[in-house]
Short mmCIF file of C-alpha atoms and ligand atoms in Angstrom, two decimals:
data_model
loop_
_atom_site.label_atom_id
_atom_site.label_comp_id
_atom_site.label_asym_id
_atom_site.label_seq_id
_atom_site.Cartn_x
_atom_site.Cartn_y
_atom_site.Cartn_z
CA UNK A 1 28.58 11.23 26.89
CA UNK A 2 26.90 8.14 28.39
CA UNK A 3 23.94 5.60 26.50
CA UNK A 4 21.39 5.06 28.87
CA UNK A 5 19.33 2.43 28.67
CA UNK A 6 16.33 3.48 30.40
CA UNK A 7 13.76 5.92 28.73
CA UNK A 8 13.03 9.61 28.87
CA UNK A 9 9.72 8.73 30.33
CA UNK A 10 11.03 6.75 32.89
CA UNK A 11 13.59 9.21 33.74
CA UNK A 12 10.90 12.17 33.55
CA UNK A 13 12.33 13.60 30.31
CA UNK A 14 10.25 15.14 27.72
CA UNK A 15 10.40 16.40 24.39
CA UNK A 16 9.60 20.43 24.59
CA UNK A 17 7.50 22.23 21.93
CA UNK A 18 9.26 23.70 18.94
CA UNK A 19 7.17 26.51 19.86
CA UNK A 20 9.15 26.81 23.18
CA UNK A 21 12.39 28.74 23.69
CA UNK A 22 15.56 27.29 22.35
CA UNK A 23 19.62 27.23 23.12
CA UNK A 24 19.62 27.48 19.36
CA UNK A 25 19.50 25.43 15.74
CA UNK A 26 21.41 22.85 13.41
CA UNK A 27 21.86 22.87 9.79
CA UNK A 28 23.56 20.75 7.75
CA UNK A 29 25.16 21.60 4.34
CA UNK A 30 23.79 20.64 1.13
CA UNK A 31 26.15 19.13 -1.84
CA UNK A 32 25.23 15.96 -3.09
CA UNK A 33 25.03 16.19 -6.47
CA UNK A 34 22.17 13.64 -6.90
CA UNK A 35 19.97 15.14 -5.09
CA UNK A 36 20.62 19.02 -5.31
CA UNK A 37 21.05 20.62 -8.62
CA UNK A 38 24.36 22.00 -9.83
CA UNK A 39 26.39 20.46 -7.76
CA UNK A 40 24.29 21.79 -5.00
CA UNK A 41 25.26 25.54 -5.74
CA UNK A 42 21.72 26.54 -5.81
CA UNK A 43 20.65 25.25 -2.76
CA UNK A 44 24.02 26.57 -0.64
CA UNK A 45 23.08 29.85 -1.47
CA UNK A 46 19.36 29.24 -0.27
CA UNK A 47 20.48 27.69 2.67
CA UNK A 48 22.77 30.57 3.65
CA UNK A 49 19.57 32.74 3.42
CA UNK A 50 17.71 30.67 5.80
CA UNK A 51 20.48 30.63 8.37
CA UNK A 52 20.52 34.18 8.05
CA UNK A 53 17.42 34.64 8.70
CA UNK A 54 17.05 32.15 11.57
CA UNK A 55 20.48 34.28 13.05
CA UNK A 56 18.26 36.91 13.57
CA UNK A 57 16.51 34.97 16.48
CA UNK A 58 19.00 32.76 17.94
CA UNK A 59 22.11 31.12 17.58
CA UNK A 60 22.99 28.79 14.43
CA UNK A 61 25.36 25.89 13.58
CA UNK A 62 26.62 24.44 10.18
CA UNK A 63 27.82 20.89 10.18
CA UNK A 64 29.67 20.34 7.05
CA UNK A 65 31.57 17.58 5.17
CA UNK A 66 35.30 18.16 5.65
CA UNK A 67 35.35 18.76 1.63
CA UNK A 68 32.62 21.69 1.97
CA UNK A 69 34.60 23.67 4.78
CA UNK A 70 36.13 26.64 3.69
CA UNK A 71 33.45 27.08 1.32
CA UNK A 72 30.71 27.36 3.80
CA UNK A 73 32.47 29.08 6.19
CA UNK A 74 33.03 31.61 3.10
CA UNK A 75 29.31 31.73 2.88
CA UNK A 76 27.97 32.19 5.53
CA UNK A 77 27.50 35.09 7.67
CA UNK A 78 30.30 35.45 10.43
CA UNK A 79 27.55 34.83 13.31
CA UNK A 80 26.89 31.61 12.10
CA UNK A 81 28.96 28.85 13.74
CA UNK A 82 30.22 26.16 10.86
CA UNK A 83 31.47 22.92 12.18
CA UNK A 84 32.57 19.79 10.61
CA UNK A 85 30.20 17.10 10.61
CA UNK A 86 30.39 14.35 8.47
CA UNK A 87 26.77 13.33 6.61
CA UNK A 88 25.64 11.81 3.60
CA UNK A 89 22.69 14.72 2.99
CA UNK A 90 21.70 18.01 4.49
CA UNK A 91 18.51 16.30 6.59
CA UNK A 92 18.80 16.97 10.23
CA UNK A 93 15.26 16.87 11.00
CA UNK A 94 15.56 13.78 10.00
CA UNK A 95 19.01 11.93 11.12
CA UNK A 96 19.30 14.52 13.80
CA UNK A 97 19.19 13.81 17.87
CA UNK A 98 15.42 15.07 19.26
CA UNK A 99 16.25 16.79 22.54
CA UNK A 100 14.24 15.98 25.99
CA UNK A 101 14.64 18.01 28.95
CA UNK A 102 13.31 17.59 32.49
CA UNK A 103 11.83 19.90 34.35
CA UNK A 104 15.02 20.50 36.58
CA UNK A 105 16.51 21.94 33.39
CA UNK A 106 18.66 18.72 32.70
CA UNK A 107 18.55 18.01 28.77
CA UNK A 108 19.49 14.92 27.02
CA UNK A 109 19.52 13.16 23.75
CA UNK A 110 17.28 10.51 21.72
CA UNK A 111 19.38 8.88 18.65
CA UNK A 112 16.66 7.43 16.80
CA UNK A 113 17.82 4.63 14.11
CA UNK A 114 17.96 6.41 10.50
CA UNK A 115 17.58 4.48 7.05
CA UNK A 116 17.21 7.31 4.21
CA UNK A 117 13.18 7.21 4.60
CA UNK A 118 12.68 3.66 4.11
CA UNK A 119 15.88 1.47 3.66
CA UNK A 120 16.21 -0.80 1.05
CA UNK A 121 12.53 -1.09 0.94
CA UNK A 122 11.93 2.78 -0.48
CA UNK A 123 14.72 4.30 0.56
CA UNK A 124 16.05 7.56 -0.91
CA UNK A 125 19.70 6.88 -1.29
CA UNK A 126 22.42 4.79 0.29
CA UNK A 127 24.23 4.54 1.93
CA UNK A 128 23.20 6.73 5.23
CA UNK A 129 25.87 6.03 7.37
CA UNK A 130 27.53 9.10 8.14
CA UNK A 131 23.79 10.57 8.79
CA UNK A 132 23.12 7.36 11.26
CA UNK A 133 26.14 9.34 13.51
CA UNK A 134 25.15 12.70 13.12
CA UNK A 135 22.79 12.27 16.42
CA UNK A 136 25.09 10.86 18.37
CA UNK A 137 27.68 13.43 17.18
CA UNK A 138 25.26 16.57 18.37
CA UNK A 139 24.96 15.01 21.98
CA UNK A 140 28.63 14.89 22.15
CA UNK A 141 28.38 18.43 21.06
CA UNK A 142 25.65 19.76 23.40
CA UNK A 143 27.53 17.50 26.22
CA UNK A 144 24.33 15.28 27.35
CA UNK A 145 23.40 11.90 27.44
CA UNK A 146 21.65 9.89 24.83
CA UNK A 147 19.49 7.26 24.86
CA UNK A 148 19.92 5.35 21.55
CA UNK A 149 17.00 3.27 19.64
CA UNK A 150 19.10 0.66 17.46
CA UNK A 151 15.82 -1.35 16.59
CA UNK A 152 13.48 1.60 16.42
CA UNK A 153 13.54 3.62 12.70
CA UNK A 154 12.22 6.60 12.89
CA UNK A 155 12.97 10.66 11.38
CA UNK A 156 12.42 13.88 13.67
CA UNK A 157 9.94 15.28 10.80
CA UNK A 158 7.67 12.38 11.40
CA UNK A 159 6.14 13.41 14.31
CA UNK A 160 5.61 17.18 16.30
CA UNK A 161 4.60 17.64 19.53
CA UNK A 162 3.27 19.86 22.23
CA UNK A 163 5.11 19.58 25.00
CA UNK A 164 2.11 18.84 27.29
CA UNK A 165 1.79 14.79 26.20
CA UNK A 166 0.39 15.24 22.79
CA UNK A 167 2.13 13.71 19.59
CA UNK A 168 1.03 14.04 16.13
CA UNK A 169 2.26 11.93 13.13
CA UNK A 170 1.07 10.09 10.14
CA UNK A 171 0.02 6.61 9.68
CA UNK A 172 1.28 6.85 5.69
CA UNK A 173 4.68 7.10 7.03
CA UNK A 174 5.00 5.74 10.56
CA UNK A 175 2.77 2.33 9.61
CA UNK A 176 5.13 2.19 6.15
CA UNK A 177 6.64 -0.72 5.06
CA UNK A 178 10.35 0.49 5.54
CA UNK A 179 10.77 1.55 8.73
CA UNK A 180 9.51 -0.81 11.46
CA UNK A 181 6.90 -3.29 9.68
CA UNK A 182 8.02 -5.83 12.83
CA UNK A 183 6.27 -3.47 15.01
CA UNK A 184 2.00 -2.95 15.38
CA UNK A 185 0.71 0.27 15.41
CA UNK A 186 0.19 -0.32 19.39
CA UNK A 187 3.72 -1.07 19.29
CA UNK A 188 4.91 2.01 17.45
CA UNK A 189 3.04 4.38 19.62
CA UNK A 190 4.50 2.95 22.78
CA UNK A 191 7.94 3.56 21.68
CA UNK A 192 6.74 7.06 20.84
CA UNK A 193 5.28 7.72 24.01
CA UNK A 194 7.94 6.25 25.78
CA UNK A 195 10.76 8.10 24.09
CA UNK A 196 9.40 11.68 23.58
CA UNK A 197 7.68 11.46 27.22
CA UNK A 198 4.31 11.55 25.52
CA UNK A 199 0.75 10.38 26.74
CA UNK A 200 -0.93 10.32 23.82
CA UNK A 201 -0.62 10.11 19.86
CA UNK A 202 -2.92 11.24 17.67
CA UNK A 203 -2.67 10.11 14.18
CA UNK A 204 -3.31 11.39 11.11
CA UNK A 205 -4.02 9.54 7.94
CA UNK A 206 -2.28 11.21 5.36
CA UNK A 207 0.72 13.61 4.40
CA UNK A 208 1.32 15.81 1.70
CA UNK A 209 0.13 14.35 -2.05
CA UNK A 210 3.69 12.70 -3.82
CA UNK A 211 5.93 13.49 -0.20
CA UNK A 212 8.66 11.16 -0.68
CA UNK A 213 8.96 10.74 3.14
CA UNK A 214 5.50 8.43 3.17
CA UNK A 215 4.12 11.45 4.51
CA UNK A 216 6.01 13.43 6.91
CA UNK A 217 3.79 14.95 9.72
CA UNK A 218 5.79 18.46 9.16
CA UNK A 219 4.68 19.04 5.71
CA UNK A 220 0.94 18.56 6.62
CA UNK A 221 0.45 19.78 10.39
CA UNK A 222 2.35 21.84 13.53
CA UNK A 223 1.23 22.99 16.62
CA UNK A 224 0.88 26.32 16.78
CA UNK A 225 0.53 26.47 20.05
CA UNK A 226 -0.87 23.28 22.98
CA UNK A 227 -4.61 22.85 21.77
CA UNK A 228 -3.73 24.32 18.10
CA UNK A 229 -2.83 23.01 14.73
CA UNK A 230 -2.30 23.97 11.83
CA UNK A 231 -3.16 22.07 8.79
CA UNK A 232 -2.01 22.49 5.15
CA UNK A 233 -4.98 23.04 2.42
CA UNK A 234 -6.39 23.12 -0.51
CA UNK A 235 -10.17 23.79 -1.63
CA UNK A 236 -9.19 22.23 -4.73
CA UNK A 237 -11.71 19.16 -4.84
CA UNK A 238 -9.88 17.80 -8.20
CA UNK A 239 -6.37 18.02 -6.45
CA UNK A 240 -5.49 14.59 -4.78
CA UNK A 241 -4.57 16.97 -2.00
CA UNK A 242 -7.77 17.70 -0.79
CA UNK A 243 -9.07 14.26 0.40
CA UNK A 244 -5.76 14.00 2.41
CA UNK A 245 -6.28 17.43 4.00
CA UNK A 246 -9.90 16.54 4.50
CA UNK A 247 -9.21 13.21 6.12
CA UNK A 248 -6.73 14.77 8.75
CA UNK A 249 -9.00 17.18 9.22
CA UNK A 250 -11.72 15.07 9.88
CA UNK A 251 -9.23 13.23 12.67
CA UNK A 252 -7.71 16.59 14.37
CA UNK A 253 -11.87 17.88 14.78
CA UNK A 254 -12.40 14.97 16.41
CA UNK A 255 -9.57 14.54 19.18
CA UNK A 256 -8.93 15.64 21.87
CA UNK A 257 -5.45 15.61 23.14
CA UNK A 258 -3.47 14.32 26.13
CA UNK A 259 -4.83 17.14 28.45
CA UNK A 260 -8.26 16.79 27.30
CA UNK A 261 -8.66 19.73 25.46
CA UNK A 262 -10.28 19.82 21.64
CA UNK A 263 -8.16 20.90 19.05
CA UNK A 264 -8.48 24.44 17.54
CA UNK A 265 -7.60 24.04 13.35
CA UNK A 266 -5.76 26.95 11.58
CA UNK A 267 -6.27 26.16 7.64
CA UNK A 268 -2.72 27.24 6.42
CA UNK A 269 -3.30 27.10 2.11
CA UNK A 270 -1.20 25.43 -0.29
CA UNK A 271 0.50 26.95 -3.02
CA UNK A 272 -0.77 25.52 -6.61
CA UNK A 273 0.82 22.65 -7.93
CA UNK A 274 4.73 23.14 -8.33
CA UNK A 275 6.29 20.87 -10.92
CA UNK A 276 10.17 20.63 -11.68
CA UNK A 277 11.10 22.07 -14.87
CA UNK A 278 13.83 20.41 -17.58
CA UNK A 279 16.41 22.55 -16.48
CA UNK A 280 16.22 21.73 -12.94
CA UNK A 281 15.84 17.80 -13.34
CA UNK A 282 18.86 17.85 -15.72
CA UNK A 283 21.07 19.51 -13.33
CA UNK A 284 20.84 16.29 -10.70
CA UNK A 285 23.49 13.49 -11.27
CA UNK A 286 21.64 10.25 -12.08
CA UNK A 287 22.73 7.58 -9.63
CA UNK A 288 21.69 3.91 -9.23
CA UNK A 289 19.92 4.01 -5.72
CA UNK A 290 19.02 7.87 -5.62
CA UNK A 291 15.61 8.98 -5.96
CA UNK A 292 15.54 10.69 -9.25
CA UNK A 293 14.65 14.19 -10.25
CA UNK A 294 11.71 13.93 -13.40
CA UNK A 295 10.77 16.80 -15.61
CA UNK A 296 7.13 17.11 -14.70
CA UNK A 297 7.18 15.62 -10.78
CA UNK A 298 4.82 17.08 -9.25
CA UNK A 299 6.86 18.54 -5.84
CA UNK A 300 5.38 18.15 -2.18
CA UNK A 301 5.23 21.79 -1.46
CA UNK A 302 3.99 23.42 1.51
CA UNK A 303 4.01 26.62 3.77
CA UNK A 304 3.67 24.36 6.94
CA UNK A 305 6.99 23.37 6.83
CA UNK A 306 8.28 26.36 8.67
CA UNK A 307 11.15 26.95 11.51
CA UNK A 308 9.34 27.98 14.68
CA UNK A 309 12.48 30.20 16.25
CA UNK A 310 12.86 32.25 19.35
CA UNK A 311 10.57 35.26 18.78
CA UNK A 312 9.95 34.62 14.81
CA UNK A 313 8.63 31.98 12.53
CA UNK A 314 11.00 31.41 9.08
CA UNK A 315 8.48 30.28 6.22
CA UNK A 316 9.25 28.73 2.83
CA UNK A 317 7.90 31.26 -0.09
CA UNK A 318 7.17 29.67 -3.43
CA UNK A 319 6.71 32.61 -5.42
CA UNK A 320 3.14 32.03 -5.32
CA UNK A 321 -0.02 34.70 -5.04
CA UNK A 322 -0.40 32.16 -1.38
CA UNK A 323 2.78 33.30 -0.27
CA UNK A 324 0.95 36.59 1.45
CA UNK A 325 -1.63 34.95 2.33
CA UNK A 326 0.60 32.39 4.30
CA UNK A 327 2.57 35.25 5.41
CA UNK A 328 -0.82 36.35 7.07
CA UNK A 329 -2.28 33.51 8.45
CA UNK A 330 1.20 32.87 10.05
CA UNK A 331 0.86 36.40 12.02
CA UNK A 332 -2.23 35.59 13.30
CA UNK A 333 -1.43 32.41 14.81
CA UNK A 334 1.74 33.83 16.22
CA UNK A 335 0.80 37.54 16.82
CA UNK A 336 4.38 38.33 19.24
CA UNK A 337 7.08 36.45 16.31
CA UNK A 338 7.97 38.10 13.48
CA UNK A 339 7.45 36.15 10.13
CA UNK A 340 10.16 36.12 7.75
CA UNK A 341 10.08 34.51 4.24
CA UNK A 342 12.71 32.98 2.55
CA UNK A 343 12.58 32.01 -0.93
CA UNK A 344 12.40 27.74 -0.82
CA UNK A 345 12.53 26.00 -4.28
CA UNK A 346 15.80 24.94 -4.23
CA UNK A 347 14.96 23.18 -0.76
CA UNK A 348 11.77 21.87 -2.47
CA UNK A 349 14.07 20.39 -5.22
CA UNK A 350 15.63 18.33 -2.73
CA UNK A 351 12.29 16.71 -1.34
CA UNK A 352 11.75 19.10 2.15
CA UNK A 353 11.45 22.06 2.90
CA UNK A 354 12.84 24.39 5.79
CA UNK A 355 11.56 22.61 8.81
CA UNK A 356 13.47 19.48 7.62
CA UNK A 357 16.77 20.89 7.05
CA UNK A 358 16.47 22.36 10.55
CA UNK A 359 16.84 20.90 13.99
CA UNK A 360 16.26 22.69 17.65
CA UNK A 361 17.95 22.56 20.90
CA UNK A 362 16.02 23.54 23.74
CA UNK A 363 17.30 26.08 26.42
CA UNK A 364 17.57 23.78 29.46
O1 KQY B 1 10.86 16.20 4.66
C1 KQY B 1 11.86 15.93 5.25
N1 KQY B 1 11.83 15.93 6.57
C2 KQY B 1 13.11 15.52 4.58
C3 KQY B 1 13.03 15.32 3.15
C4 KQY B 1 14.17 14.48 2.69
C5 KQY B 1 14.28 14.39 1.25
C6 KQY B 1 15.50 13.66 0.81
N2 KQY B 1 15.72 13.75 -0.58
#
């Protein structure tokens, strides 16, 4: 594998769509014990389900700490691949490489720089070495190139895209004071362009009320499709929600995106307010430097942080009355994938949902 120093742009790579077909997925396994309950238990076993279920489209890989492997490989089903890779949490949205391609079918690697959503500034543990590697690690995997960003900080949920020159992202996380505060908004969408092959960036104000990743774009908004979003909701004028939804809203009706076109916006609704219980905050370790886990906390919950797969869309269910009515909405905006549901709170626990814990490679 060889760093480049030149840019996908330059070199006419581009990041695809989630929405278009893919060589397959990467998971990572969950077991820190301050940050997943129970040592972690809990979460495995929801994890396993959404690996199944994303095995029913397309092929899957497990990375795992060296201490996790036999019991992840015991696990999981026998047509999921496990692998060791070495991380310090189960993120790969986040620490994971984002995969350009050209349109000679050539794919390569961006290894954005990672600092646990914020560094020391707001960070959500530390250290995150081992997850600083894990990009790198996949392009040795996938045998491509990568073009590495040691000044740039930046997670794969921040932004989506749709594959025709239009990026969408958040100002509450991108413009936040731990990741690049050296760099102007200008600045930040430059980079952006440049390194996802991207003409334009359209960005929204806000993310999902209490997200503890300032905001991720992939709790809030997807493209469904180039020319349509979807956009997480609430009618609930009293919920702090609402004025964030509205205010994206008010952005996405307004733009138009890199080919010109305006933007179609599918409402996808919220479940109500999910708070974590005694029980579940007292089964997280307390540790000096970890975000903790309060009885009460309101969660950042949301259907739009679903796994767009080959032929089928993998949802988070909350055990909500909006969970059919997500289930719906999904099917109409993707009328030729199946929709599968996957029971999420254990993800939720952790501070993501399934779109975070899962990262694409294109086909080439
Ligand atoms: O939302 C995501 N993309 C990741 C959430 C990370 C939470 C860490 N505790």
């Amino acid at each position: 594998m060889k760093t480049l120093n030149s840019s996908p742009k330059k070199d006419g790579f581009r990041m695809p769509g989630e929405f278009d077909a893919h060589k397959g997925v990467y998971i990572l396994w969950p077991e820190r014990p301050d940050n997943w309950r129970n040592g972690g238990k809990p979460a495995q076993r929801t994890f396993v389900k959404v690996a199944e279920a994303i095995s029913q489209f397309e092929h899957v890989t497990v990375g795992v700490n060296d201490d996790q492997y036999e019991n992840a490989v015991t696990m999981l089903p026998d047509n999921v691949e496990v692998i060791e890779l070495s991380n310090n949490d189960s993120w790969i949205r986040d620490c994971g490489a984002t995969f350009v391609k050209n349109d000679k079918g050539s794919m390569r690697a961006v290894d954005w720089h990672f600092n646990s959503w914020g560094g020391l500034v707001d960070g959500l543990y530390f250290p995150w070495d081992k997850d600083d590697r894990v990009a790198q690690k996949m392009a040795e995997l996938e045998h491509v190139d990568r073009y590495r960003l040691d000044d740039f900080t930046f997670e794969g949920g921040s932004i989506h895209v749709d594959g025709e020159g239009t990026v969408i992202t958040t100002e509450e996380c991108l413009l936040s004071q731990g990741r690049n505060p050296q760099l102007s908004k200008k600045q930040i969408e430059e980079v952006l362009k440049e390194y996802l092959g991207a003409e334009k960036v359209i960005w929204l104000p806000k993310g999902i009320y209490l997200d503890e990743t300032n905001g991720h774009v992939d709790n809030i908004a997807n493209f469904v499709s180039p020319g349509h979003v979807v956009l997480a909701w609430t009618d609930d004028k009293n919920d702090p929600q609402y004025a964030a939804s509205k205010a994206d809203l008010d952005v996405l009706e307004n733009a138009t995106d890199a080919k010109g076109r305006k933007i179609k916006v599918t409402k996808l609704y919220l479940p109500k307010p999910i708070k974590i219980t005694k029980e579940e905050s007292a089964g997280v370790d307390a540790v000096d430097g970890t975000l903790p886990r309060k009885e009460g906390d309101r969660l950042a919950a949301s259907y739009v942080n679903y796994y767009t797969a080959n032929g089928g869309i993998v949802y988070p269910l909350f055990n909500d009355p909006n969970d059919k009515k997500a289930k719906e909405t999904l099917q109409k905006c993707y009328p030729d994938r199946k929709i599968v549901g996957v029971p999420a709170r254990e993800i939720l626990l952790g501070g993501g949902n399934i779109h975070c814990i899962t990262q694409q490679v294109p086909e080439a």
